[in-house]
GROMACS .gro file of C-alpha atoms in nm:
model
  351
    1MET     CA    1   1.882  -1.201   1.527
    2THR     CA    2   1.632  -1.464   1.419
    3ILE     CA    3   1.278  -1.360   1.337
    4ARG     CA    4   1.041  -1.567   1.533
    5VAL     CA    5   0.698  -1.657   1.335
    6LEU     CA    6   0.371  -1.781   1.437
    7ILE     CA    7   0.163  -1.957   1.177
    8VAL     CA    8  -0.172  -1.967   1.218
    9GLU     CA    9  -0.356  -2.209   0.967
   10ASP     CA   10  -0.592  -2.451   0.976
   11SER     CA   11  -0.453  -2.678   0.689
   12VAL     CA   12  -0.193  -2.915   0.743
   13ILE     CA   13  -0.062  -2.945   0.412
   14PHE     CA   14  -0.035  -2.520   0.408
   15GLN     CA   15   0.084  -2.550   0.740
   16THR     CA   16   0.374  -2.796   0.603
   17VAL     CA   17   0.464  -2.563   0.280
   18LEU     CA   18   0.457  -2.233   0.494
   19LYS     CA   19   0.699  -2.407   0.733
   20ASN     CA   20   0.891  -2.559   0.474
   21ILE     CA   21   0.935  -2.240   0.318
   22PHE     CA   22   1.039  -2.048   0.628
   23ASN     CA   23   1.265  -2.311   0.761
   24ALA     CA   24   1.502  -2.265   0.448
   25SER     CA   25   1.587  -1.901   0.568
   26PRO     CA   26   1.834  -1.882   0.847
   27ASP     CA   27   1.683  -1.573   0.950
   28ILE     CA   28   1.344  -1.686   1.046
   29GLU     CA   29   1.231  -1.952   1.313
   30VAL     CA   30   0.900  -2.114   1.323
   31ALA     CA   31   0.795  -2.041   1.679
   32GLY     CA   32   0.468  -2.259   1.652
   33ILE     CA   33   0.200  -2.351   1.447
   34ALA     CA   34  -0.145  -2.305   1.565
   35ARG     CA   35  -0.499  -2.452   1.376
   36ASP     CA   36  -0.702  -2.189   1.429
   37GLY     CA   37  -0.755  -1.783   1.573
   38LEU     CA   38  -0.810  -1.935   1.978
   39GLU     CA   39  -0.562  -2.172   1.942
   40ALA     CA   40  -0.307  -1.923   1.831
   41LEU     CA   41  -0.382  -1.636   2.116
   42ALA     CA   42  -0.306  -1.861   2.402
   43LEU     CA   43   0.015  -1.921   2.229
   44ILE     CA   44   0.099  -1.582   2.179
   45PRO     CA   45   0.219  -1.514   2.536
   46GLN     CA   46   0.434  -1.801   2.535
   47LEU     CA   47   0.598  -1.808   2.201
   48ASP     CA   48   0.619  -1.416   2.172
   49PRO     CA   49   0.655  -1.418   1.799
   50ASP     CA   50   0.811  -1.112   1.591
   51VAL     CA   51   0.555  -1.194   1.318
   52ILE     CA   52   0.231  -1.344   1.260
   53CYS     CA   53   0.108  -1.535   0.974
   54THR     CA   54  -0.257  -1.611   0.930
   55ASP     CA   55  -0.535  -1.726   0.703
   56PHE     CA   56  -0.867  -1.561   0.686
   57HIS     CA   57  -1.128  -1.874   0.657
   58MET     CA   58  -1.040  -2.080   0.974
   59PRO     CA   59  -1.290  -2.300   1.254
   60LYS     CA   60  -1.339  -2.126   1.584
   61MET     CA   61  -1.226  -1.818   1.563
   62ASP     CA   62  -1.153  -1.660   1.198
   63GLY     CA   63  -0.881  -1.424   1.060
   64LEU     CA   64  -1.073  -1.108   1.142
   65GLU     CA   65  -1.182  -1.171   1.516
   66PHE     CA   66  -0.813  -1.314   1.567
   67THR     CA   67  -0.669  -1.021   1.430
   68LYS     CA   68  -0.850  -0.768   1.657
   69GLN     CA   69  -0.785  -1.017   1.959
   70VAL     CA   70  -0.405  -0.965   1.879
   71MET     CA   71  -0.403  -0.563   1.834
   72LEU     CA   72  -0.636  -0.532   2.148
   73HIS     CA   73  -0.390  -0.769   2.350
   74TYR     CA   74  -0.095  -0.838   2.126
   75PRO     CA   75  -0.019  -0.585   1.909
   76ARG     CA   76   0.241  -0.686   1.679
   77PRO     CA   77   0.292  -0.742   1.297
   78ILE     CA   78   0.029  -0.981   1.117
   79LEU     CA   79   0.093  -1.085   0.747
   80VAL     CA   80  -0.233  -1.254   0.593
   81ILE     CA   81  -0.172  -1.538   0.397
   82SER     CA   82  -0.497  -1.659   0.182
   83VAL     CA   83  -0.628  -1.756  -0.145
   84SER     CA   84  -0.840  -1.458  -0.317
   85VAL     CA   85  -1.227  -1.565  -0.228
   86GLN     CA   86  -1.524  -1.567  -0.435
   87THR     CA   87  -1.570  -1.235  -0.627
   88ASP     CA   88  -1.830  -1.111  -0.431
   89GLN     CA   89  -1.611  -1.167  -0.111
   90ARG     CA   90  -1.292  -1.036  -0.227
   91HIS     CA   91  -1.314  -0.717  -0.011
   92ARG     CA   92  -1.346  -0.910   0.320
   93ILE     CA   93  -0.989  -1.032   0.334
   94PHE     CA   94  -0.918  -0.649   0.360
   95GLU     CA   95  -1.093  -0.567   0.680
   96LEU     CA   96  -0.798  -0.779   0.820
   97LEU     CA   97  -0.616  -0.488   0.712
   98GLU     CA   98  -0.866  -0.227   0.890
   99ALA     CA   99  -0.874  -0.435   1.208
  100GLY     CA  100  -0.460  -0.382   1.195
  101ALA     CA  101  -0.311  -0.631   1.008
  102VAL     CA  102  -0.016  -0.513   0.789
  103ASP     CA  103  -0.004  -0.672   0.462
  104ILE     CA  104  -0.167  -0.938   0.237
  105PHE     CA  105   0.006  -1.238   0.068
  106PRO     CA  106  -0.094  -1.537  -0.175
  107LYS     CA  107  -0.096  -1.860  -0.035
  108PRO     CA  108   0.230  -2.018  -0.199
  109ARG     CA  109   0.202  -2.361  -0.347
  110GLY     CA  110   0.499  -2.610  -0.215
  111SER     CA  111   0.644  -2.704  -0.584
  112ALA     CA  112   0.992  -2.628  -0.656
  113ASP     CA  113   0.957  -2.457  -0.998
  114PRO     CA  114   1.123  -2.156  -1.063
  115LYS     CA  115   0.810  -1.930  -1.033
  116SER     CA  116   0.698  -2.098  -0.690
  117GLN     CA  117   1.034  -2.078  -0.589
  118ILE     CA  118   1.063  -1.673  -0.653
  119ASN     CA  119   0.755  -1.637  -0.485
  120HIS     CA  120   0.850  -1.821  -0.198
  121LEU     CA  121   1.188  -1.581  -0.197
  122ARG     CA  122   0.938  -1.275  -0.197
  123LEU     CA  123   0.756  -1.413   0.128
  124ILE     CA  124   1.051  -1.481   0.284
  125ASN     CA  125   1.127  -1.103   0.240
  126LYS     CA  126   0.804  -0.975   0.295
  127ILE     CA  127   0.841  -1.169   0.664
  128LYS     CA  128   1.155  -0.975   0.687
  129ILE     CA  129   1.025  -0.641   0.624
  130LEU     CA  130   0.712  -0.708   0.849
  131ALA     CA  131   0.972  -0.799   1.138
  132GLY     CA  132   1.080  -0.411   1.119
  133VAL     CA  133   0.726  -0.241   1.135
  134LYS     CA  134   0.682  -0.053   1.475
  135VAL     CA  135   0.358   0.120   1.379
  136PHE     CA  136   0.054  -0.060   1.465
  137ARG     CA  137  -0.150   0.216   1.693
  138LYS     CA  138  -0.491   0.288   1.549
  139ARG     CA  139  -0.478   0.618   1.671
  140THR     CA  140  -0.409   0.863   1.411
  141PRO     CA  141  -0.292   1.198   1.463
  142GLN     CA  142  -0.521   1.535   1.459
  143ALA     CA  143  -0.543   1.699   1.117
  144SER     CA  144  -0.434   2.053   1.193
  145LEU     CA  145  -0.361   2.153   0.787
  146LYS     CA  146  -0.019   2.258   0.923
  147SER     CA  147   0.262   2.151   0.668
  148ASP     CA  148   0.545   2.035   0.766
  149PHE     CA  149   0.794   2.171   0.507
  150LEU     CA  150   1.166   2.071   0.457
  151PRO     CA  151   1.450   2.264   0.525
  152ASN     CA  152   1.546   2.566   0.275
  153THR     CA  153   1.855   2.390   0.170
  154GLN     CA  154   1.586   2.106   0.013
  155GLN     CA  155   1.365   2.362  -0.154
  156GLN     CA  156   1.421   2.322  -0.544
  157THR     CA  157   1.123   2.543  -0.638
  158PRO     CA  158   0.886   2.744  -0.436
  159GLY     CA  159   0.632   2.575  -0.218
  160LYS     CA  160   0.323   2.770  -0.343
  161ASN     CA  161   0.130   2.631  -0.659
  162THR     CA  162  -0.110   2.873  -0.832
  163SER     CA  163  -0.169   2.624  -1.176
  164GLU     CA  164  -0.538   2.476  -1.177
  165ILE     CA  165  -0.478   2.117  -1.081
  166LYS     CA  166  -0.577   1.842  -1.335
  167ILE     CA  167  -0.487   1.543  -1.236
  168ILE     CA  168  -0.380   1.375  -0.884
  169ALA     CA  169  -0.148   1.090  -0.881
  170ILE     CA  170  -0.085   0.867  -0.565
  171GLY     CA  171   0.203   0.561  -0.486
  172THR     CA  172   0.200   0.318  -0.248
  173SER     CA  173   0.314   0.000  -0.123
  174THR     CA  174   0.288  -0.171   0.204
  175GLY     CA  175   0.024  -0.042   0.383
  176GLY     CA  176  -0.130   0.182   0.131
  177PRO     CA  177  -0.452  -0.006   0.107
  178GLN     CA  178  -0.518   0.154   0.497
  179ALA     CA  179  -0.353   0.461   0.421
  180LEU     CA  180  -0.565   0.485   0.080
  181GLN     CA  181  -0.927   0.424   0.273
  182THR     CA  182  -0.830   0.702   0.497
  183ILE     CA  183  -0.763   0.927   0.230
  184PHE     CA  184  -1.054   0.843  -0.046
  185ALA     CA  185  -1.346   0.838   0.249
  186SER     CA  186  -1.252   1.178   0.329
  187LEU     CA  187  -1.266   1.318   0.000
  188PRO     CA  188  -1.615   1.522  -0.095
  189ALA     CA  189  -1.837   1.338  -0.360
  190ASN     CA  190  -1.853   1.659  -0.544
  191PHE     CA  191  -1.444   1.613  -0.580
  192SER     CA  192  -1.372   1.721  -0.959
  193VAL     CA  193  -0.994   1.609  -1.002
  194PRO     CA  194  -0.953   1.259  -1.148
  195ILE     CA  195  -0.718   1.030  -0.918
  196VAL     CA  196  -0.458   0.771  -1.076
  197CYS     CA  197  -0.332   0.531  -0.803
  198VAL     CA  198  -0.070   0.293  -0.824
  199GLN     CA  199  -0.059   0.031  -0.547
  200HIS     CA  200   0.195  -0.255  -0.532
  201ILE     CA  201  -0.032  -0.541  -0.449
  202SER     CA  202  -0.014  -0.920  -0.503
  203HIS     CA  203  -0.164  -1.057  -0.797
  204GLY     CA  204  -0.540  -1.174  -0.750
  205PHE     CA  205  -0.648  -0.903  -0.512
  206LEU     CA  206  -0.661  -0.604  -0.681
  207ASP     CA  207  -1.077  -0.643  -0.731
  208GLY     CA  208  -1.069  -0.701  -0.350
  209LEU     CA  209  -0.910  -0.401  -0.284
  210ILE     CA  210  -1.128  -0.194  -0.514
  211GLN     CA  211  -1.435  -0.357  -0.340
  212TRP     CA  212  -1.320  -0.279  -0.012
  213LEU     CA  213  -1.205   0.071  -0.060
  214SER     CA  214  -1.579   0.152  -0.274
  215LEU     CA  215  -1.750   0.083   0.063
  216THR     CA  216  -1.623   0.370   0.241
  217SER     CA  217  -1.545   0.598  -0.057
  218GLY     CA  218  -1.764   0.861  -0.195
  219LEU     CA  219  -1.576   0.868  -0.556
  220PRO     CA  220  -1.643   0.601  -0.786
  221ILE     CA  221  -1.303   0.391  -0.833
  222GLU     CA  222  -1.220   0.174  -1.168
  223ILE     CA  223  -0.970  -0.035  -1.297
  224ALA     CA  224  -0.832   0.215  -1.584
  225LEU     CA  225  -0.839   0.111  -1.978
  226SER     CA  226  -0.611   0.233  -2.278
  227GLY     CA  227  -0.791   0.493  -2.447
  228ILE     CA  228  -0.982   0.618  -2.202
  229THR     CA  229  -0.932   1.005  -2.058
  230PRO     CA  230  -0.920   1.041  -1.680
  231GLN     CA  231  -1.259   1.163  -1.595
  232PRO     CA  232  -1.347   1.425  -1.301
  233GLY     CA  233  -1.419   1.297  -0.995
  234LYS     CA  234  -1.318   0.970  -1.042
  235ILE     CA  235  -0.998   0.704  -0.911
  236TYR     CA  236  -0.851   0.477  -1.121
  237PHE     CA  237  -0.618   0.218  -1.063
  238PRO     CA  238  -0.356   0.021  -1.342
  239PRO     CA  239  -0.488  -0.360  -1.430
  240GLU     CA  240  -0.308  -0.601  -1.255
  241LYS     CA  241   0.053  -0.694  -1.401
  242LYS     CA  242   0.038  -0.342  -1.626
  243HIS     CA  243   0.203  -0.037  -1.584
  244LEU     CA  244  -0.016   0.263  -1.644
  245GLU     CA  245   0.086   0.582  -1.838
  246LEU     CA  246  -0.086   0.901  -2.001
  247ASN     CA  247   0.017   0.988  -2.374
  248SER     CA  248   0.004   1.335  -2.538
  249GLN     CA  249  -0.366   1.344  -2.560
  250GLY     CA  250  -0.389   1.287  -2.188
  251GLN     CA  251  -0.535   0.894  -2.274
  252PHE     CA  252  -0.436   0.593  -2.047
  253VAL     CA  253  -0.201   0.357  -2.216
  254CYS     CA  254  -0.187   0.025  -2.008
  255SER     CA  255   0.122  -0.157  -2.125
  256ASP     CA  256   0.340  -0.493  -2.069
  257SER     CA  257   0.652  -0.336  -2.087
  258PRO     CA  258   0.931  -0.453  -1.850
  259PRO     CA  259   0.877  -0.432  -1.467
  260LEU     CA  260   1.056  -0.120  -1.320
  261GLY     CA  261   1.263  -0.210  -1.020
  262GLY     CA  262   1.052  -0.521  -1.020
  263HIS     CA  263   0.740  -0.377  -1.035
  264ARG     CA  264   0.505  -0.376  -1.279
  265PRO     CA  265   0.271  -0.144  -1.249
  266ALA     CA  266   0.531   0.089  -1.118
  267VAL     CA  267   0.466   0.402  -0.957
  268ASP     CA  268   0.783   0.581  -1.136
  269VAL     CA  269   0.592   0.490  -1.492
  270THR     CA  270   0.317   0.691  -1.403
  271PHE     CA  271   0.441   0.988  -1.197
  272LYS     CA  272   0.685   1.041  -1.501
  273SER     CA  273   0.420   1.040  -1.759
  274VAL     CA  274   0.217   1.298  -1.539
  275ALA     CA  275   0.537   1.486  -1.530
  276ARG     CA  276   0.524   1.519  -1.913
  277ILE     CA  277   0.196   1.580  -1.982
  278TYR     CA  278   0.045   1.779  -1.676
  279ALA     CA  279   0.323   1.950  -1.539
  280SER     CA  280   0.240   2.185  -1.298
  281ASN     CA  281  -0.146   2.126  -1.321
  282ALA     CA  282  -0.015   1.794  -1.118
  283ILE     CA  283  -0.024   1.692  -0.766
  284ALA     CA  284   0.192   1.393  -0.681
  285VAL     CA  285   0.169   1.208  -0.343
  286LEU     CA  286   0.354   0.932  -0.214
  287LEU     CA  287   0.254   0.721   0.095
  288THR     CA  288   0.395   0.435   0.334
  289GLY     CA  289   0.551   0.185   0.130
  290MET     CA  290   0.922  -0.004   0.133
  291GLY     CA  291   1.199   0.070  -0.137
  292LYS     CA  292   1.210   0.373  -0.368
  293ASP     CA  293   0.944   0.325  -0.618
  294GLY     CA  294   0.803   0.687  -0.716
  295ALA     CA  295   1.098   0.897  -0.581
  296ALA     CA  296   1.278   0.939  -0.931
  297GLY     CA  297   0.904   1.036  -1.064
  298MET     CA  298   0.803   1.295  -0.814
  299GLN     CA  299   1.107   1.451  -0.850
  300MET     CA  300   1.013   1.480  -1.232
  301ILE     CA  301   0.709   1.596  -1.113
  302ARG     CA  302   0.825   1.856  -0.888
  303GLN     CA  303   1.061   1.991  -1.145
  304ALA     CA  304   0.823   2.047  -1.384
  305GLY     CA  305   0.621   2.267  -1.140
  306GLY     CA  306   0.379   2.031  -0.963
  307LEU     CA  307   0.295   2.001  -0.613
  308THR     CA  308   0.455   1.699  -0.420
  309ILE     CA  309   0.352   1.553  -0.095
  310ALA     CA  310   0.510   1.275   0.115
  311GLN     CA  311   0.352   1.097   0.458
  312ASP     CA  312   0.536   1.136   0.750
  313ARG     CA  313   0.748   0.887   0.908
  314GLU     CA  314   0.496   0.894   1.231
  315THR     CA  315   0.188   0.796   1.007
  316SER     CA  316   0.396   0.557   0.769
  317ILE     CA  317   0.338   0.181   0.823
  318ILE     CA  318   0.648   0.153   0.605
  319PHE     CA  319   0.865   0.504   0.596
  320GLY     CA  320   1.052   0.406   0.302
  321MET     CA  321   0.917   0.534  -0.035
  322PRO     CA  322   0.849   0.866   0.131
  323LYS     CA  323   1.190   0.898   0.282
  324GLU     CA  324   1.357   0.805  -0.028
  325ALA     CA  325   1.185   1.093  -0.228
  326ILE     CA  326   1.235   1.318   0.046
  327GLU     CA  327   1.611   1.263   0.054
  328LEU     CA  328   1.609   1.317  -0.338
  329GLY     CA  329   1.480   1.670  -0.279
  330ALA     CA  330   1.120   1.571  -0.428
  331VAL     CA  331   0.932   1.647  -0.177
  332GLN     CA  332   0.768   1.984  -0.096
  333HIS     CA  333   0.542   1.870   0.217
  334ILE     CA  334   0.560   1.594   0.448
  335LEU     CA  335   0.243   1.564   0.597
  336PRO     CA  336   0.066   1.333   0.845
  337LEU     CA  337  -0.199   1.079   0.667
  338PRO     CA  338  -0.500   1.274   0.800
  339GLU     CA  339  -0.376   1.605   0.698
  340ILE     CA  340  -0.297   1.473   0.333
  341THR     CA  341  -0.671   1.474   0.229
  342PRO     CA  342  -0.778   1.832   0.362
  343PHE     CA  343  -0.441   1.944   0.236
  344ILE     CA  344  -0.544   1.800  -0.137
  345ILE     CA  345  -0.916   1.980  -0.143
  346LYS     CA  346  -0.746   2.311  -0.057
  347LYS     CA  347  -0.481   2.308  -0.325
  348SER     CA  348  -0.739   2.162  -0.581
  349THR     CA  349  -0.990   2.432  -0.531
  350SER     CA  350  -0.784   2.741  -0.478
  351ILE     CA  351  -0.635   2.893  -0.767
   0.00000   0.00000   0.00000
């Protein structure tokens, strides 16, 4: 079935670039093009697009207000396609995710060089992924602190962990920024366990993500540096385009080793090092995302005696990474997003 896309972009040049990219795929049809949010809102009822691609900065109605109006009146997947903005404003693009957009992608170039062509294919694949997204509700289930345990046949080790928790490792992809905001905003300012988080994100947007998450997080968020030991109560992300591991001394190692499964940073790389160094003193969490990155690493953490958690299907924008870990038998607890932070706090403080 053909995926109908509405392009919302004020630049005629980028309108043409996007149209040419999408027309190259037999699975995608450009249903229409709008120059701003107001024009797009008028087109949605008659075009009924499956996916909307919008810019952030536009005249008359910008991407943020447009996203709010779409989610209110015509909820459907929105992909923000934009350049990374000025340093002090980079966090603003993530406000569109907070308003209901699903993901962010950098504006592609129209050139035919190999690097651009790879980026074009990534954009086409992103559209195909978003066309299958079904979770757009702003409501979230009420937290009850009741864990959804797997059947006994899938339990490899007892679910109870009595070791002191010394690190929390989180992996996520599509839908991750929204999920991380929920988790970090719920952590108390005196939370004393270091957190290492691997988020698949397009190049140029990591600084903006950290700025945006820091607005609601009670804990400081930093980019990890090689040689640094994770500090209590701090949240760390790997640098862009680098894997993040921990060595035998418990220090960060940021590396340029080849991508794993197409990802650098890869969740599996971080999770596997956490399993080796921290074993039963670790909690691993897999959140919403496409693919299987993190499943094998989570299995290693569970086999080492660590505690493993996966976000449930209902609250995941894309139930891919958690599903892969569950099917591998790597997950002890399947939880709705609002229950993950209270569960982590409970397990981190009850020794």
